[in-house]
Coordinates of C-alpha atoms in Angstrom, one line a residue:
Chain A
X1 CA -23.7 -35.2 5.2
X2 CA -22.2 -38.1 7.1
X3 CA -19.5 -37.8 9.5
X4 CA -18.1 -41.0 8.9
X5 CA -14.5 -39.6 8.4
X6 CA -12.4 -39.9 11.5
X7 CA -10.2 -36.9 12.7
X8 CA -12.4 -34.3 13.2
X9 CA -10.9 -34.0 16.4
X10 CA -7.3 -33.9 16.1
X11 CA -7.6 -31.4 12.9
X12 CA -9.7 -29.2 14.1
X13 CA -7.9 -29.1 17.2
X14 CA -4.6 -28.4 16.2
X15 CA -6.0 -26.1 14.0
X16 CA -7.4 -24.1 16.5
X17 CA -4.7 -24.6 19.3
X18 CA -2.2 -23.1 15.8
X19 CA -4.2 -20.3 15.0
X20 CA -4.5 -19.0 18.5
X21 CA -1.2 -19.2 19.6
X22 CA 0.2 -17.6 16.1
X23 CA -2.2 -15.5 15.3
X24 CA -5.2 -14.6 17.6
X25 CA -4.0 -14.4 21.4
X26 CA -1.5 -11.7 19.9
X27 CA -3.9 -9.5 18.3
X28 CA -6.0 -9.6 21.7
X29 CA -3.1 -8.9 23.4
X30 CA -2.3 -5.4 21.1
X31 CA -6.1 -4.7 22.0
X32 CA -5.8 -5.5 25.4
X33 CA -2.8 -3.2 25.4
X34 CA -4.0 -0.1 23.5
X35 CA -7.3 -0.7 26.5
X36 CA -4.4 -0.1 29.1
X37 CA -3.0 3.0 27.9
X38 CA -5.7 5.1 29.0
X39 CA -8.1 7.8 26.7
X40 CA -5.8 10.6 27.1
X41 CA -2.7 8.5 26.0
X42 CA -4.6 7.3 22.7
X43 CA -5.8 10.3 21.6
X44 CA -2.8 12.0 22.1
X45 CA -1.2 9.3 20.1
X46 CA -3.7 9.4 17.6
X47 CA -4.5 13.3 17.1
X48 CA -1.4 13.9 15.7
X49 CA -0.5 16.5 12.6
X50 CA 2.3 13.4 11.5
X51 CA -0.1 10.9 11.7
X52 CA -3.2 12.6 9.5
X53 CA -0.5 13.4 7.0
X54 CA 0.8 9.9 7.1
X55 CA -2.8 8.1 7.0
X56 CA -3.3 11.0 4.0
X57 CA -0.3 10.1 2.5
X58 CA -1.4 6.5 2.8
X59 CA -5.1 6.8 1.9
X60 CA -4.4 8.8 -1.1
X61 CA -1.7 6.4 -2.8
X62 CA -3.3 3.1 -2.0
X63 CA -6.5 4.5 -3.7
X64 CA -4.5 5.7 -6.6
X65 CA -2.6 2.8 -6.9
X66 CA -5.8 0.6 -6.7
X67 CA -7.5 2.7 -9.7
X68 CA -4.6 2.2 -11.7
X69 CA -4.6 -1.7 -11.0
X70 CA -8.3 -1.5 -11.4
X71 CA -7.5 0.1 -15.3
X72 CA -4.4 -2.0 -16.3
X73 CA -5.6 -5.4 -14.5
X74 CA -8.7 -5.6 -16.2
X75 CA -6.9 -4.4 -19.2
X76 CA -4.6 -7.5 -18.8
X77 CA -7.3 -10.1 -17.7
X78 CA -8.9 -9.6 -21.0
X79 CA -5.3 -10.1 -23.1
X80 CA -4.8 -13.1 -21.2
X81 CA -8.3 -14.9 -21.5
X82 CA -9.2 -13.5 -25.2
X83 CA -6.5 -13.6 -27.0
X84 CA -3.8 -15.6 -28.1
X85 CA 0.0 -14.4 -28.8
X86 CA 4.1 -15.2 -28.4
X87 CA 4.9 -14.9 -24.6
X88 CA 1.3 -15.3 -23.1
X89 CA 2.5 -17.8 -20.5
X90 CA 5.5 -15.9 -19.3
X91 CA 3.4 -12.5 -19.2
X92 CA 0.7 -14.8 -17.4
X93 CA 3.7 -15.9 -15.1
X94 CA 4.9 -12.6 -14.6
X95 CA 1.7 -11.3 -12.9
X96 CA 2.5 -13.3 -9.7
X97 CA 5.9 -11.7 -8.9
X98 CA 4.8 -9.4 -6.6
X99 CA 3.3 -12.1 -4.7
X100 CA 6.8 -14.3 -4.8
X101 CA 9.4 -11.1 -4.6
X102 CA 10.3 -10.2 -1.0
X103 CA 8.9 -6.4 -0.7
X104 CA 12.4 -5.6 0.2
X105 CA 13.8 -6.3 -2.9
X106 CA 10.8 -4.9 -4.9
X107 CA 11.5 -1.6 -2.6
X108 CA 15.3 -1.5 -3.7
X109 CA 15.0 -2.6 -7.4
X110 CA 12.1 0.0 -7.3
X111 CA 13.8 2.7 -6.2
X112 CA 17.4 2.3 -8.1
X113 CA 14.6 2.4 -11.3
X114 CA 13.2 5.5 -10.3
X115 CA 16.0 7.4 -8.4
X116 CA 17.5 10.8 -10.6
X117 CA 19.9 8.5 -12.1
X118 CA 18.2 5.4 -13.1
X119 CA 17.0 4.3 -15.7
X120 CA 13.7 5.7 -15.6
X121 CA 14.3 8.5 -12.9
X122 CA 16.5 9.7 -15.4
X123 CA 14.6 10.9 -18.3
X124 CA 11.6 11.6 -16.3
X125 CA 14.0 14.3 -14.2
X126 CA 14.6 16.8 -17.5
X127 CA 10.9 17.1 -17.4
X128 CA 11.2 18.0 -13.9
X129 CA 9.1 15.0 -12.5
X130 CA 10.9 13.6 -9.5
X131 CA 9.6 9.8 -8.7
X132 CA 12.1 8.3 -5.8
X133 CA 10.9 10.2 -2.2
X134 CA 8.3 11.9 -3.5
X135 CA 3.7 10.6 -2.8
X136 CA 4.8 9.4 -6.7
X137 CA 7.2 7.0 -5.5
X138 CA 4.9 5.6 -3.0
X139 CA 2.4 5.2 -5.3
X140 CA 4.4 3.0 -7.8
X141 CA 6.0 0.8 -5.2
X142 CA 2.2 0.2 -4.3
X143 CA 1.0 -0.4 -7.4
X144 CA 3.9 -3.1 -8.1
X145 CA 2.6 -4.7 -4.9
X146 CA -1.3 -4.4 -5.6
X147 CA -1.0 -5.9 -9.3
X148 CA -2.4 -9.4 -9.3
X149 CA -5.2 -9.1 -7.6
X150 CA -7.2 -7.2 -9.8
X151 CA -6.2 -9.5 -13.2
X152 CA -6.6 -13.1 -10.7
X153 CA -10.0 -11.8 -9.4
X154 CA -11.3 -10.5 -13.1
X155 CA -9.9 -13.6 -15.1
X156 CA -11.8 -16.1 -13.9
X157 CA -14.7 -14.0 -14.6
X158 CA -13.9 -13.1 -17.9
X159 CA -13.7 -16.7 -18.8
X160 CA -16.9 -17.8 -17.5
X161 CA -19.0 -15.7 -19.5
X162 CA -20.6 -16.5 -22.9
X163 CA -19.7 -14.4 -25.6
X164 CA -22.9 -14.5 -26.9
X165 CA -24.1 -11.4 -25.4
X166 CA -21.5 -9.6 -26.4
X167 CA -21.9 -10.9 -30.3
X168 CA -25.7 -10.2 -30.2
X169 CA -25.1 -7.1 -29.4
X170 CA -22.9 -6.3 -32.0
X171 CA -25.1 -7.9 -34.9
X172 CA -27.7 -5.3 -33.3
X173 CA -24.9 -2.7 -34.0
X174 CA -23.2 -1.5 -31.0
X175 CA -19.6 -0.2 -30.9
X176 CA -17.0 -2.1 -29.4
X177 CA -16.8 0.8 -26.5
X178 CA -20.8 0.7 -26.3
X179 CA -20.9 -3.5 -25.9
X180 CA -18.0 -3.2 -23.5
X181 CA -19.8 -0.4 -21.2
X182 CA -22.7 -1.8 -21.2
X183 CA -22.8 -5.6 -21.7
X184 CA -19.2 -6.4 -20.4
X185 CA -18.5 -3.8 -17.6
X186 CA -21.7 -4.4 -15.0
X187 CA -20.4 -8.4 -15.2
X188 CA -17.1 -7.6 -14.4
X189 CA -17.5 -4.6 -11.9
X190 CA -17.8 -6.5 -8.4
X191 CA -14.9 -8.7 -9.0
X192 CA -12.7 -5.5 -10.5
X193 CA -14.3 -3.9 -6.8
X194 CA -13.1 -6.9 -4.9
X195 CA -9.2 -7.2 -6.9
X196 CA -9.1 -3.4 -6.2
X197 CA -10.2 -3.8 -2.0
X198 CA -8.1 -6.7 -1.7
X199 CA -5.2 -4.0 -3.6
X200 CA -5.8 -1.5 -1.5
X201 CA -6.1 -3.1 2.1
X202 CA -2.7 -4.7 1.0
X203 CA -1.0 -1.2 0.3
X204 CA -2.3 0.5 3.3
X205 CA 0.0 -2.0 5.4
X206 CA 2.8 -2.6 2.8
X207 CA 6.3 -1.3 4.5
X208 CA 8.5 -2.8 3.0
X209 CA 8.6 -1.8 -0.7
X210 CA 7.6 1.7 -0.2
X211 CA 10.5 2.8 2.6
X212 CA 13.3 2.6 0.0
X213 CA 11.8 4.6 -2.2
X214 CA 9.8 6.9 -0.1
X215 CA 12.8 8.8 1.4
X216 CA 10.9 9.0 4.6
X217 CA 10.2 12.5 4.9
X218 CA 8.5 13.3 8.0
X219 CA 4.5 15.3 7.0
X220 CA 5.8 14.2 3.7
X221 CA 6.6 10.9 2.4
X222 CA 6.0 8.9 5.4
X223 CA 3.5 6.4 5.7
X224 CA 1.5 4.8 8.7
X225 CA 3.2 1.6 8.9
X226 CA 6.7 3.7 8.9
X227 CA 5.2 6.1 11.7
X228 CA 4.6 2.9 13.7
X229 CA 8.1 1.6 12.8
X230 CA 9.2 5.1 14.3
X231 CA 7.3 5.1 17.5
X232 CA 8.6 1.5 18.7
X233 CA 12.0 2.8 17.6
X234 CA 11.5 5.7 20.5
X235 CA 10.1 2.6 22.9
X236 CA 7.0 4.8 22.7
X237 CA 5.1 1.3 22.8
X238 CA 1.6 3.2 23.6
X239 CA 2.2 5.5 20.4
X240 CA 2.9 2.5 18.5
X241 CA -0.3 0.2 19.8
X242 CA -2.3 3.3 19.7
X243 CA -2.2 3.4 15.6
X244 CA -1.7 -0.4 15.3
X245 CA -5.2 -0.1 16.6
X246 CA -6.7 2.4 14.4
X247 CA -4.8 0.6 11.5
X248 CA -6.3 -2.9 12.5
X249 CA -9.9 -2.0 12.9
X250 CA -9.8 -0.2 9.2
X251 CA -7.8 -3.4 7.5
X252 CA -10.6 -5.8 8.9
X253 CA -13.4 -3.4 8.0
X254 CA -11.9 -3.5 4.4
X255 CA -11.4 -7.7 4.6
X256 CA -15.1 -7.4 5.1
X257 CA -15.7 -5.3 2.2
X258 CA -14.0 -7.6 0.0
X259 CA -15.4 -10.7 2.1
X260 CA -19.2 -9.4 0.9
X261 CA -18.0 -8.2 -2.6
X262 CA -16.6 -12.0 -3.2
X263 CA -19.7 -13.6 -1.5
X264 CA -21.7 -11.7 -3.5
X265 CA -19.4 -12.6 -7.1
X266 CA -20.0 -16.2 -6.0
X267 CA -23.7 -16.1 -5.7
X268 CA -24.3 -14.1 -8.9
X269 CA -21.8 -16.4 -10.3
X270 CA -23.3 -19.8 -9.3
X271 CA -26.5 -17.9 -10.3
X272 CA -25.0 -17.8 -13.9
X273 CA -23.9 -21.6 -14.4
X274 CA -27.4 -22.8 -13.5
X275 CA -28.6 -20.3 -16.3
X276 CA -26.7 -21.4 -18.7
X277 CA -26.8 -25.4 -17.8
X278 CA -30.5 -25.1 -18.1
Chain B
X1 CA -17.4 -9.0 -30.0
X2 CA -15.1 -7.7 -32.3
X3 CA -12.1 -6.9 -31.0
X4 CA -9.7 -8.4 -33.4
X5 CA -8.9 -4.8 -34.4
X6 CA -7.7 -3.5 -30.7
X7 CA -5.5 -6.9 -30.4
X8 CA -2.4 -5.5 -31.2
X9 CA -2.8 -2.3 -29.1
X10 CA -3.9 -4.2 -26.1
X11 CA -1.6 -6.8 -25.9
X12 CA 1.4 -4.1 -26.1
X13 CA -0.1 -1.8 -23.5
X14 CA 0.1 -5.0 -21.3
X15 CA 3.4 -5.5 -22.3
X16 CA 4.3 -2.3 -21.7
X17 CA 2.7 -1.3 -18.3
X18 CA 4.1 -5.1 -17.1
X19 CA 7.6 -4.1 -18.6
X20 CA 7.6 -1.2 -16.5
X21 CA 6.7 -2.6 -13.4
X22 CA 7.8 -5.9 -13.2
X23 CA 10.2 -6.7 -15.8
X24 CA 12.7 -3.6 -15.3
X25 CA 12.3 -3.8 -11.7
X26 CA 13.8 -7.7 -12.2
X27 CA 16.4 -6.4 -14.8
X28 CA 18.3 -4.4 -13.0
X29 CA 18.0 -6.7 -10.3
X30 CA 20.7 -9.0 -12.3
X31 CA 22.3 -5.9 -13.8
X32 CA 23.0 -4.1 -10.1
X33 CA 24.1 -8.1 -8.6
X34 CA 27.0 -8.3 -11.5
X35 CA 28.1 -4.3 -12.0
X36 CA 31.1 -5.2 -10.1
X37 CA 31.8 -8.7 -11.6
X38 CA 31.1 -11.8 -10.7
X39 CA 33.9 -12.2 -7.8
X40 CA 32.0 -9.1 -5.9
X41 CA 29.0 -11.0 -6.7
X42 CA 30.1 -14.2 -5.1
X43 CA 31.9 -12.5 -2.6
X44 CA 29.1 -10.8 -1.9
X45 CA 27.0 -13.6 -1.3
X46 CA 29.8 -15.8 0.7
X47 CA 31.3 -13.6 2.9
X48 CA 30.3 -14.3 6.8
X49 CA 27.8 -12.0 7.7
X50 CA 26.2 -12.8 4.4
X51 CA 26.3 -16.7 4.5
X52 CA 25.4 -16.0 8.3
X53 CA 21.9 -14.5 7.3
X54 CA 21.5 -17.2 4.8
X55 CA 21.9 -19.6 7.5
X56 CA 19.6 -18.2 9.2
X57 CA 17.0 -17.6 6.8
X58 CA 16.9 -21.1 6.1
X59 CA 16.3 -21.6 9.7
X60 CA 13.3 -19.6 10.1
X61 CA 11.9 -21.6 6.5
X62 CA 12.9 -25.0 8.3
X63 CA 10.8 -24.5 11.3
X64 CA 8.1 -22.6 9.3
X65 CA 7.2 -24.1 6.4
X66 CA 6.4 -27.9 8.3
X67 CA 4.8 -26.8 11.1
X68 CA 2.6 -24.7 8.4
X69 CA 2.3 -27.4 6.6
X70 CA 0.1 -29.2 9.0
X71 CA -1.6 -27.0 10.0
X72 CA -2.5 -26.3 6.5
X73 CA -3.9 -30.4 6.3
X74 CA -5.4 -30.5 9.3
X75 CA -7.3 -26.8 8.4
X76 CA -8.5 -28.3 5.2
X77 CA -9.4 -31.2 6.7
X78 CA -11.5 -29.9 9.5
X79 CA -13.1 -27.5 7.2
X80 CA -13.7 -29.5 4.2
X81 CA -14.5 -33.1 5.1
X82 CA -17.2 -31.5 8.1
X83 CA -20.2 -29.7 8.0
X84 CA -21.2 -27.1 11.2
X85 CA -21.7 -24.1 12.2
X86 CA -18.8 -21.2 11.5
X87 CA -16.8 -23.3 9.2
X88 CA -17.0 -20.3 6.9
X89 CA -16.0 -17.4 8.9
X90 CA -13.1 -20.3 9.9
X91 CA -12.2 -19.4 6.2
X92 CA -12.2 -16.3 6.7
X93 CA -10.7 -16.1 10.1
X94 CA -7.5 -18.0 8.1
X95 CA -6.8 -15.3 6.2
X96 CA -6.7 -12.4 8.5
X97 CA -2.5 -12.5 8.6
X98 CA -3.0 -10.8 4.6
X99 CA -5.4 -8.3 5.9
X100 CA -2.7 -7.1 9.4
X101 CA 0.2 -4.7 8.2
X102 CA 4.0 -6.7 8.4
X103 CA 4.9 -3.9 10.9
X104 CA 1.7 -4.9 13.0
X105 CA 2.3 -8.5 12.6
X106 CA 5.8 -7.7 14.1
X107 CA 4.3 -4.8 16.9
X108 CA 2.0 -8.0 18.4
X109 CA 4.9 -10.2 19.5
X110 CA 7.0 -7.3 20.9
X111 CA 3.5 -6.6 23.3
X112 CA 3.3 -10.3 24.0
X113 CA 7.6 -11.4 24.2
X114 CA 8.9 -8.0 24.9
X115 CA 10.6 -6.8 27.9
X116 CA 7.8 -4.5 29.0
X117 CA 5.4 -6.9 27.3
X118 CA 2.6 -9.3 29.2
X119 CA 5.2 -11.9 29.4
X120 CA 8.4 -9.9 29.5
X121 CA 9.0 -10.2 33.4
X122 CA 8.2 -14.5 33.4
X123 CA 10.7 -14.8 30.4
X124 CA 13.4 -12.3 31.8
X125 CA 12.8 -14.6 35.2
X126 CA 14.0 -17.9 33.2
X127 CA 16.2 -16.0 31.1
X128 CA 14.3 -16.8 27.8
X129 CA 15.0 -14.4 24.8
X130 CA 12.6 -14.0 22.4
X131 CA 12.3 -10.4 20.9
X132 CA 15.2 -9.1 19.3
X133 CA 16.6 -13.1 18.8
X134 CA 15.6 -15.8 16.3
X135 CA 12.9 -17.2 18.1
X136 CA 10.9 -13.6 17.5
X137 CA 11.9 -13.8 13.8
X138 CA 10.4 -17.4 13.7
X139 CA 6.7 -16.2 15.5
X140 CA 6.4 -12.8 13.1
X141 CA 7.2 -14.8 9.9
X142 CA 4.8 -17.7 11.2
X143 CA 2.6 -15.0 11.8
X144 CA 2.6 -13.5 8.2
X145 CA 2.6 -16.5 6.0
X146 CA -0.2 -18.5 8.1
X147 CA -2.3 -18.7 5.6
X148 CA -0.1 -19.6 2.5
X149 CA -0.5 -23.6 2.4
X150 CA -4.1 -23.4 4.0
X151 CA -5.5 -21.5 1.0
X152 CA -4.1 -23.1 -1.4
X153 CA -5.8 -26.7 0.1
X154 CA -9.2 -25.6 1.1
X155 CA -10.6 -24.9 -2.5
X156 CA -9.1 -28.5 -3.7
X157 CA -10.4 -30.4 -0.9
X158 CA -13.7 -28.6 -0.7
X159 CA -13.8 -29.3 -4.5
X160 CA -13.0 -33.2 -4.4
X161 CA -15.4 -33.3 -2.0
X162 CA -14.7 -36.8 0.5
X163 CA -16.7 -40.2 -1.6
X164 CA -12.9 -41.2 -2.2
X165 CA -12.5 -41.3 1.4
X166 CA -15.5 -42.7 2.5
X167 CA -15.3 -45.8 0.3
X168 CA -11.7 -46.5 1.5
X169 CA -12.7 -46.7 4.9
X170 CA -15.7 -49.0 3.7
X171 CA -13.4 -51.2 2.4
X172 CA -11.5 -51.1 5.7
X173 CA -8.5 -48.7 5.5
X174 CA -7.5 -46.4 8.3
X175 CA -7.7 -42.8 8.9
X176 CA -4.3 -41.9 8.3
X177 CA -3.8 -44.4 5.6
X178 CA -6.7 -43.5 3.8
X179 CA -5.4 -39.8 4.2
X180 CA -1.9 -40.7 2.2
X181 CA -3.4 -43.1 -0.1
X182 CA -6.2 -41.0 -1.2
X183 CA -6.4 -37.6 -0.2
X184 CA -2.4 -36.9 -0.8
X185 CA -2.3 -38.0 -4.2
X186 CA -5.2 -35.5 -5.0
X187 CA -4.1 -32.5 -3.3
X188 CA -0.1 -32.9 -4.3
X189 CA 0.7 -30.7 -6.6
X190 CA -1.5 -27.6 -4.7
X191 CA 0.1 -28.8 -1.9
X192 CA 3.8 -28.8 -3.4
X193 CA 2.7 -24.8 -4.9
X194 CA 1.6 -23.9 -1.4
X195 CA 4.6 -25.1 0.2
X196 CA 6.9 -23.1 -2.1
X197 CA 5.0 -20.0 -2.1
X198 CA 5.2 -20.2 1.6
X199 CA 8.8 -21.0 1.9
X200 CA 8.9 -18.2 -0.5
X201 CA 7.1 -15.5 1.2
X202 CA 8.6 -17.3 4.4
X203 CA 12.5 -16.1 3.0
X204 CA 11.5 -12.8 2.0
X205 CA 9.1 -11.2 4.9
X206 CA 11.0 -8.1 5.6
X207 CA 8.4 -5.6 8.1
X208 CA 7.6 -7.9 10.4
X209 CA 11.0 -9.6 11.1
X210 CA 12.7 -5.8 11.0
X211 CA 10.2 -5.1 14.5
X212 CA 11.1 -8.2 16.0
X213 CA 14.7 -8.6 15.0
X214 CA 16.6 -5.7 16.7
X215 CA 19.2 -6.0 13.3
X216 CA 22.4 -7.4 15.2
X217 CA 24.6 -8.4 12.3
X218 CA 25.5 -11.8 12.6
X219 CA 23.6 -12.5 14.9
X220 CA 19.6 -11.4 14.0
X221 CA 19.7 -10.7 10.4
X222 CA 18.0 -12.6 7.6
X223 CA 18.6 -12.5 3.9
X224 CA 16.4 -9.4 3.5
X225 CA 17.4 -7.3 6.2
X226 CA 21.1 -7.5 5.0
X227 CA 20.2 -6.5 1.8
X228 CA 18.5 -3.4 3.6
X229 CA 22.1 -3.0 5.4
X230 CA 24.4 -3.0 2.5
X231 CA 21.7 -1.0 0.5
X232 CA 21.6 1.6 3.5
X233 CA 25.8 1.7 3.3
X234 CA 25.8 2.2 -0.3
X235 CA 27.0 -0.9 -1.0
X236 CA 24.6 -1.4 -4.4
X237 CA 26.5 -4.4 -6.0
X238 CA 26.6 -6.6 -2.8
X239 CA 23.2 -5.8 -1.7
X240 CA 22.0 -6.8 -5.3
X241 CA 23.6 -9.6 -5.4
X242 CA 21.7 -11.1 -2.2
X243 CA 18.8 -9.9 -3.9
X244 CA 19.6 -12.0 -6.5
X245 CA 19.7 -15.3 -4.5
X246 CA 16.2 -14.4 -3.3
X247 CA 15.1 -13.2 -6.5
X248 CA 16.2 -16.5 -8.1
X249 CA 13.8 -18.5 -5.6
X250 CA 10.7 -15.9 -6.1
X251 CA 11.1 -16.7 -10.0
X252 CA 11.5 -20.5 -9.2
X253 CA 7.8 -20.2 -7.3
X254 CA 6.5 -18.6 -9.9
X255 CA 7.4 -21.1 -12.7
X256 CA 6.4 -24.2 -10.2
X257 CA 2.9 -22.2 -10.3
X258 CA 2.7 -22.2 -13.7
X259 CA 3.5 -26.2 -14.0
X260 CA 1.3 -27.2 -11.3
X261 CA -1.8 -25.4 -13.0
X262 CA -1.1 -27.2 -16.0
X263 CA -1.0 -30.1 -13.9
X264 CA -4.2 -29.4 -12.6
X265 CA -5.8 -28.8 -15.8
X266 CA -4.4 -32.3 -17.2
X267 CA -5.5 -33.8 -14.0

């Protein structure tokens, strides 16, 4: 290609000089800082009971939460791009909240649903489940957070494909269940894989949905980003930098994952329109 | 396929798990902001400390949301209109803000600004505040919603590809005129969705800004760390009703969305 447009330059220079200043020189300086602190002060800050029970804590509800956006997304994607009804546009609206609502108000609405008294907490509390600061209540504020991105990943999937397949293989007399775990399913498994990574990488750093309703119960209901919260609150900066570090190195191994997943979707994808244009 | 049958089901277990989540959630957003009336509601939102970290929100959007802005064009431009090597992991590298935790986003400045941090000692020396004071809230919301605007160009320009441009500068048009006569027009409406969902997300980060802010009332508190305050003191109906301001706005991105895709699609 030519490079007969002018700017190249001044763009790509600003756009470096912006990222680095905003973003990049102050992750290398939290590295650069955890570096400083010395072996013994990191893994005293990192072989901590608290912490395992917080990255349990948030391990095990960011997974949950991402299977259950994996179930309902996909289960959403395909009422959205296969069928027609009253109110499709404001449910296809509606997905995107979490994106547009600050967490904070998400956390509070959340928890005011869920608490012993609200609406919710309170018939789910005579059959002696308790929701608000309980791992439950984490999970749900994550799953709020983590729903689009399973049903905007799948959806454009879902609508490239030809129903053809899926109509053959009914005339050869497969069950609905049968065509949809065999023809429909392998299609749609990398990008329902990528929605759920994308889900799950947000959850593990979400703060500020889950600390309303989490309660914040120390081995309990408190998650990593809270511990971190709680260890610059104690000026214990290496503490602090010490997880950040840990945190950062999983979030950009799971960006990677997702990175591949999608790179792989848009291969396989591009793979598909030649098919079908020839 | 014939699925015909399951329609009904499926469309109310969406409805339902959506209802659950996202609707009630929203609901009782309204409900909590008016349980006291509409003059605890307005007083609510009125009252100094309140219209203080209004003020101040809109601060942090005012200087955020331009300088984003460009930097959102120029990204697109360098990484659309050019071919080399690494303009993919660029992409990539754009987007690492939604893969760094809020808290971490805020943790990074306090290292860089704060008083024990690599340039604590130069800024105490020329008495220059910047954690704990609005300049800090500015960098960790910058931080976070980096990537908002650039995203939402990239595909669109990468897609419209740059003939447009190249046959306006044939026929002898400048750089920069060429960019607002031709490019502009064509990325406009992603461009206005970006710049809302950015101002947005800009209004409502919450983790970050709580590291950086130190939570002086009146002083260092935006729109959603007063809300955590009042919720904190009990004070449900006021801290809903705030909420509800922001709420609005988040609703208002959403339904710009929607019009801009059909927009798109039309286009």
């Amino acid at each position: 290609m030519k490079r007969t447009l002018p700017g190249f330059p001044l763009s790509f220079g600003f756009m470096m000089f912006y990222m680095s200043f905003i973003v990049f020189i102050p992750l290398i300086a939290l590295v650069w800082y955890t570096m400083g602190i010395g072996w013994e002060a990191f893994w005293n800050a990192i072989f901590d009971p608290r912490l395992f029970a917080a990255l349990r804590l948030s391990f095990s509800a960011s997974f949950i939460a991402a299977i259950i956006n994996g179930v309902f997304g996909l289960l959403i994607a395909w009422v959205l791009v296969r069928y027609d009804f009253f109110g499709k546009r404001i449910m296809d609206g509606m997905i995107d909240l979490p994106f547009a609502l600050p967490t904070a108000v998400a956390g509070i609405a959340l928890t005011s649903l869920y608490a012993e008294n609200g609406w919710i907490g309170s018939l789910l509390a005579p059959l002696g489940i308790q929701v608000a600061f309980t791992p439950i209540g984490v999970t749900i504020a994550l799953t709020f957070i983590g729903l689009p991105f399973v049903v905007r990943m799948v959806e454009p999937v879902l609508r490239s494909l030809d129903q053809e397949t899926e109509e053959a293989a009914g005339l050869l007399g497969a069950s609905p269940f049968t065509i949809f775990k065999t023809v429909l399913l392998p299609l749609l498994t990398p990008a329902i894989l990528a929605g759920m990574t994308l889900a799950f990488a947000r959850a593990l750093g979400e703060y500020g949905s889950v600390v309303f309703i989490a309660g914040n119960i120390p081995m309990q209901t408190e998650i990593v980003p809270l511990l971190i919260m709680n260890k610059l609150e104690q000026f214990d900066y290496a503490g602090a930098t010490a997880i950040a570090t840990v945190m950062l190195a999983l979030s950009f191994i799971l960006l990677l994952g997702a990175n591949i997943l999608q790179w792989w979707l848009s291969r396989n994808l591009g793979q598909k329109v030649v098919d079908s244009s020839r | 396929m014939n699925t015909k049958t399951y329609k009904p089901l499926l469309i109310f277990i969406a409805f339902l798990f959506l209802t659950l989540f996202l609707l009630l959630p929203l609901l009782i957003i309204f409900i909590g902001a008016f349980s006291q009336g509409f003059g605890v509601f307005w007083h609510s939102i009125t009252e100094p400390a309140a219209r203080h970290a209004i003020f101040l929100t809109l601060l942090v959007v005012v200087v955020t949301v331009p300088l984003h802005t460009l930097f959102g064009l120029s990204a697109a431009w360098a990484l659309t209109k050019y071919r080399f090597r690494g303009r993919q992991l660029l992409i990539t590298l754009i987007e690492i803000p939604f893969a760094v935790s809020p808290v971490i986003a805020g943790l990074v400045f306090i290292i860089l600004y704060g008083v024990n941090g690599f340039l604590g000692e130069w800024l105490l020396a020329n008495n220059l505040q910047i954690i704990f004071a609005v300049p800090g809230i500015i960098f960790a919301t910058m931080f976070v919603t980096l990537p908002f605007i650039a995203r939402e160009l990239i595909p669109l320009m990468e897609a419209q590809g740059s003939d447009a441009e190249e046959a306006s500068l044939t026929l002898g048009a400048g750089g920069f005129r060429t960019f607002y006569h031709v490019t502009l027009p064509a990325i406009k409406w992603g461009l206005l969705y970006g710049v809302i969902l950015c101002s947005a997300r800009a209004i409502g980060e919450f983790g970050a800004v709580s590291v950086v802010s130190g939570r002086i009332r009146g002083a260092t508190n935006t729109m959603p760390l007063h809300v955590e305050i009042l919720y904190n003191e009990y004070q449900f109906a006021a801290a809903f009703s705030v909420a509800l301001l922001m709420s609005l706005f988040a609703i208002f991105t959403i339904v710009i969305k929607q019009v801009v895709e059909r927009k798109q699609q039309l286009g």
